[in-house]
Amino acid sequence: MKVSVLLPAAGYGERIGLGPKAFIRVGGKSLLEWAVEGFGWADEILVALPAGRGFELPIKTVVGGTTRQKSVFNLVQAATGEIVLVHDVARPFVVRSAVERLLGEVRQSGAATLAVFVPDTLVQAQEHQYGEVIPREHYRLVQTPQGFRREVLWQAHLNAQAGGLEFTDDAQLVLSLGHPVALVEGDRRMFKVTYPEDLLLAEGLARVWNAWPQPR
C-alpha cells in the first residue's frame, strides 16, 4: 500500500521563540530537513508551509492553515497514498523500526499512534502543591507519526470541519468518528523539540545520529 507522509510545518513555535520551528537548525540541518530525510523511504512526502515560504528540496508542498488541524486538512486533501502518516517536524529523529511497527498496525486496524510509557511519578497539582498521585501505568505519552488509512482520516477531518471541532492531534479526530485508534510502542529518541532546552538535547543526539548503524 502506498504511504504518504504528511508534515505540517506552518507553525511558529512560540514556546521556543526563534521563529518558525520547522526552520530552526540542529546539527547543521533544519528540523524540517531532518524529518524529510527520516522518511526518505516513503512513496510520497508532503509539507505544509507558511504562505510565501519555500523549501529547497524537491518535494510536494501545500499552503499551511492558521492551525495545525487546518494544515493537516490541506495535506490529506493533496495526499495520494492509501496510508497517511502525520508527523510533527518538531520530532526530527525518525526511528524506522518504530514507524514500521506503526505501519503494521495501521494496515490491520486502520488507525494507530506511537506512544511511550510515562517514566516519572505523576501527580495532580493542587494550588502549586504536591497532590494526588496518579497511577502512571494507565497513561501514555503520545508521539508522532500517527498513521491512518487515508479515507478514515479524510472523513474525520470533514466531520470536524462540519461540526466546528478542533483537536490537538489527528487521533482525536478519528476517535470523534467512533473509530478506535491503537497504541503502538514508540521510541524515546523521537522526542519533541518544544522548549529552548530541548535544542541542547537535540544537538547532542544529532552528533551521533548519523554514526549509528542502520537501520535504527
GROMACS .gro file of C-alpha atoms in nm:
model
  216
    1MET     CA    1   0.000   0.000   0.000
    2LYS     CA    2   0.133   0.343  -0.096
    3VAL     CA    3   0.242   0.551   0.205
    4SER     CA    4   0.218   0.931   0.213
    5VAL     CA    5   0.398   1.120   0.490
    6LEU     CA    6   0.234   1.449   0.588
    7LEU     CA    7   0.447   1.713   0.760
    8PRO     CA    8   0.258   2.018   0.892
    9ALA     CA    9   0.534   2.281   0.913
   10ALA     CA   10   0.350   2.612   0.920
   11GLY     CA   11   0.364   2.670   1.297
   12TYR     CA   12   0.558   2.949   1.462
   13GLY     CA   13   0.694   2.770   1.769
   14GLU     CA   14   0.609   3.037   2.023
   15ARG     CA   15   0.746   2.843   2.322
   16ILE     CA   16   1.094   2.842   2.171
   17GLY     CA   17   1.069   3.195   2.033
   18LEU     CA   18   1.311   3.150   1.741
   19GLY     CA   19   1.071   3.195   1.452
   20PRO     CA   20   0.902   2.918   1.250
   21LYS     CA   21   1.000   2.598   1.430
   22ALA     CA   22   1.046   2.390   1.115
   23PHE     CA   23   1.340   2.608   1.010
   24ILE     CA   24   1.529   2.602   1.340
   25ARG     CA   25   1.865   2.437   1.279
   26VAL     CA   26   2.002   2.144   1.478
   27GLY     CA   27   2.322   1.961   1.390
   28GLY     CA   28   2.365   2.166   1.071
   29LYS     CA   29   2.015   2.097   0.936
   30SER     CA   30   1.669   2.240   0.991
   31LEU     CA   31   1.416   2.035   1.185
   32LEU     CA   32   1.221   2.003   0.861
   33GLU     CA   33   1.524   1.867   0.676
   34TRP     CA   34   1.579   1.607   0.949
   35ALA     CA   35   1.217   1.492   0.922
   36VAL     CA   36   1.219   1.477   0.541
   37GLU     CA   37   1.539   1.273   0.541
   38GLY     CA   38   1.398   1.040   0.807
   39PHE     CA   39   1.108   0.950   0.578
   40GLY     CA   40   1.312   0.932   0.260
   41TRP     CA   41   1.189   0.575   0.203
   42ALA     CA   42   0.823   0.680   0.179
   43ASP     CA   43   0.632   0.680  -0.150
   44GLU     CA   44   0.532   1.045  -0.106
   45ILE     CA   45   0.621   1.331   0.128
   46LEU     CA   46   0.405   1.642   0.151
   47VAL     CA   47   0.486   1.951   0.358
   48ALA     CA   48   0.252   2.232   0.467
   49LEU     CA   49   0.448   2.559   0.476
   50PRO     CA   50   0.360   2.917   0.572
   51ALA     CA   51   0.224   3.120   0.281
   52GLY     CA   52   0.510   3.257   0.071
   53ARG     CA   53   0.769   3.023   0.223
   54GLY     CA   54   0.956   2.781   0.000
   55PHE     CA   55   1.169   2.474   0.063
   56GLU     CA   56   1.483   2.381  -0.129
   57LEU     CA   57   1.419   2.007  -0.151
   58PRO     CA   58   1.213   1.878  -0.448
   59ILE     CA   59   0.908   1.764  -0.254
   60LYS     CA   60   0.541   1.849  -0.280
   61THR     CA   61   0.422   2.142  -0.069
   62VAL     CA   62   0.086   2.293   0.020
   63VAL     CA   63  -0.002   2.617   0.195
   64GLY     CA   64  -0.049   2.567   0.567
   65GLY     CA   65  -0.355   2.680   0.758
   66THR     CA   66  -0.392   2.901   1.063
   67THR     CA   67  -0.398   2.592   1.288
   68ARG     CA   68  -0.226   2.254   1.276
   69GLN     CA   69  -0.560   2.089   1.204
   70LYS     CA   70  -0.621   2.310   0.901
   71SER     CA   71  -0.270   2.240   0.771
   72VAL     CA   72  -0.325   1.865   0.801
   73PHE     CA   73  -0.661   1.901   0.623
   74ASN     CA   74  -0.480   2.058   0.327
   75LEU     CA   75  -0.218   1.783   0.335
   76VAL     CA   76  -0.470   1.497   0.346
   77GLN     CA   77  -0.661   1.654   0.060
   78ALA     CA   78  -0.344   1.653  -0.154
   79ALA     CA   79  -0.216   1.309  -0.049
   80THR     CA   80  -0.239   1.014  -0.288
   81GLY     CA   81  -0.134   0.726  -0.060
   82GLU     CA   82  -0.374   0.467   0.079
   83ILE     CA   83  -0.197   0.512   0.416
   84VAL     CA   84  -0.102   0.852   0.555
   85LEU     CA   85   0.145   0.919   0.835
   86VAL     CA   86   0.110   1.255   1.008
   87HIS     CA   87   0.434   1.362   1.174
   88ASP     CA   88   0.547   1.665   1.374
   89VAL     CA   89   0.861   1.820   1.225
   90ALA     CA   90   0.948   1.912   1.584
   91ARG     CA   91   1.039   1.541   1.621
   92PRO     CA   92   1.347   1.544   1.397
   93PHE     CA   93   1.483   1.197   1.474
   94VAL     CA   94   1.275   0.934   1.296
   95VAL     CA   95   1.326   0.577   1.421
   96ARG     CA   96   1.245   0.347   1.129
   97SER     CA   97   1.173   0.040   1.345
   98ALA     CA   98   0.906   0.230   1.541
   99VAL     CA   99   0.746   0.355   1.219
  100GLU     CA  100   0.740   0.000   1.080
  101ARG     CA  101   0.556  -0.118   1.393
  102LEU     CA  102   0.306   0.161   1.339
  103LEU     CA  103   0.254   0.077   0.973
  104GLY     CA  104   0.192  -0.287   1.058
  105GLU     CA  105  -0.089  -0.188   1.293
  106VAL     CA  106  -0.241   0.065   1.052
  107ARG     CA  107  -0.258  -0.197   0.778
  108GLN     CA  108  -0.462  -0.416   1.014
  109SER     CA  109  -0.682  -0.173   1.205
  110GLY     CA  110  -0.682   0.148   1.002
  111ALA     CA  111  -0.568   0.386   1.275
  112ALA     CA  112  -0.279   0.393   1.524
  113THR     CA  113  -0.035   0.621   1.701
  114LEU     CA  114   0.303   0.578   1.859
  115ALA     CA  115   0.311   0.623   2.237
  116VAL     CA  116   0.557   0.568   2.522
  117PHE     CA  117   0.518   0.494   2.891
  118VAL     CA  118   0.527   0.775   3.147
  119PRO     CA  119   0.866   0.734   3.319
  120ASP     CA  120   0.817   0.972   3.614
  121THR     CA  121   0.585   0.989   3.912
  122LEU     CA  122   0.264   1.158   3.802
  123VAL     CA  123   0.075   1.382   4.042
  124GLN     CA  124  -0.217   1.620   4.031
  125ALA     CA  125  -0.111   1.975   4.118
  126GLN     CA  126  -0.329   2.135   4.389
  127GLU     CA  127  -0.261   2.509   4.415
  128HIS     CA  128   0.110   2.456   4.346
  129GLN     CA  129   0.124   2.175   4.598
  130TYR     CA  130   0.201   1.804   4.557
  131GLY     CA  131  -0.143   1.649   4.519
  132GLU     CA  132  -0.285   1.306   4.448
  133VAL     CA  133  -0.051   1.054   4.288
  134ILE     CA  134  -0.194   0.928   3.958
  135PRO     CA  135  -0.115   0.564   3.863
  136ARG     CA  136   0.118   0.621   3.569
  137GLU     CA  137   0.080   0.267   3.432
  138HIS     CA  138  -0.261   0.368   3.295
  139TYR     CA  139  -0.120   0.660   3.092
  140ARG     CA  140   0.095   0.707   2.784
  141LEU     CA  141   0.275   0.998   2.619
  142VAL     CA  142   0.155   1.023   2.261
  143GLN     CA  143   0.413   1.063   1.985
  144THR     CA  144   0.405   1.101   1.610
  145PRO     CA  145   0.383   0.979   1.346
  146GLN     CA  146   0.021   0.884   1.374
  147GLY     CA  147  -0.098   0.658   1.094
  148PHE     CA  148  -0.433   0.610   0.925
  149ARG     CA  149  -0.596   0.478   0.617
  150ARG     CA  150  -0.640   0.795   0.417
  151GLU     CA  151  -1.016   0.763   0.375
  152VAL     CA  152  -1.061   0.731   0.753
  153LEU     CA  153  -0.861   1.044   0.830
  154TRP     CA  154  -1.022   1.239   0.547
  155GLN     CA  155  -1.371   1.159   0.675
  156ALA     CA  156  -1.263   1.257   1.027
  157HIS     CA  157  -1.141   1.597   0.904
  158LEU     CA  158  -1.460   1.657   0.706
  159ASN     CA  159  -1.665   1.567   1.013
  160ALA     CA  160  -1.465   1.803   1.236
  161GLN     CA  161  -1.488   2.084   0.983
  162ALA     CA  162  -1.864   2.044   0.953
  163GLY     CA  163  -1.905   2.046   1.330
  164GLY     CA  164  -1.658   2.324   1.404
  165LEU     CA  165  -1.449   2.084   1.614
  166GLU     CA  166  -1.082   2.149   1.691
  167PHE     CA  167  -0.841   1.890   1.828
  168THR     CA  168  -0.470   1.884   1.912
  169ASP     CA  169  -0.392   1.572   1.709
  170ASP     CA  170  -0.541   1.353   1.440
  171ALA     CA  171  -0.601   1.053   1.665
  172GLN     CA  172  -0.863   1.261   1.849
  173LEU     CA  173  -1.025   1.347   1.517
  174VAL     CA  174  -1.054   0.982   1.424
  175LEU     CA  175  -1.182   0.890   1.771
  176SER     CA  176  -1.456   1.152   1.727
  177LEU     CA  177  -1.588   0.934   1.443
  178GLY     CA  178  -1.611   0.639   1.681
  179HIS     CA  179  -1.316   0.468   1.509
  180PRO     CA  180  -1.068   0.311   1.757
  181VAL     CA  181  -0.702   0.418   1.749
  182ALA     CA  182  -0.444   0.159   1.854
  183LEU     CA  183  -0.142   0.245   2.069
  184VAL     CA  184   0.190   0.120   1.931
  185GLU     CA  185   0.520   0.119   2.118
  186GLY     CA  186   0.712   0.435   2.032
  187ASP     CA  187   1.073   0.535   2.089
  188ARG     CA  188   1.209   0.799   2.327
  189ARG     CA  189   1.461   0.918   2.071
  190MET     CA  190   1.164   1.060   1.883
  191PHE     CA  191   1.118   1.334   2.143
  192LYS     CA  192   0.955   1.666   2.059
  193VAL     CA  193   1.157   1.987   2.046
  194THR     CA  194   0.926   2.223   2.233
  195TYR     CA  195   1.132   2.433   2.476
  196PRO     CA  196   1.473   2.602   2.436
  197GLU     CA  197   1.645   2.339   2.649
  198ASP     CA  198   1.521   2.068   2.410
  199LEU     CA  199   1.753   2.213   2.147
  200LEU     CA  200   2.051   2.116   2.362
  201LEU     CA  201   1.928   1.756   2.375
  202ALA     CA  202   1.869   1.757   2.001
  203GLU     CA  203   2.218   1.892   1.930
  204GLY     CA  204   2.368   1.615   2.142
  205LEU     CA  205   2.172   1.341   1.966
  206ALA     CA  206   2.244   1.490   1.623
  207ARG     CA  207   2.618   1.447   1.680
  208VAL     CA  208   2.588   1.069   1.700
  209TRP     CA  209   2.271   1.002   1.499
  210ASN     CA  210   2.426   0.953   1.157
  211ALA     CA  211   2.708   0.743   1.303
  212TRP     CA  212   2.470   0.479   1.444
  213PRO     CA  213   2.440   0.153   1.250
  214GLN     CA  214   2.139   0.130   1.019
  215PRO     CA  215   1.858   0.051   1.045
  216ARG     CA  216   1.767   0.215   1.373
   0.00000   0.00000   0.00000
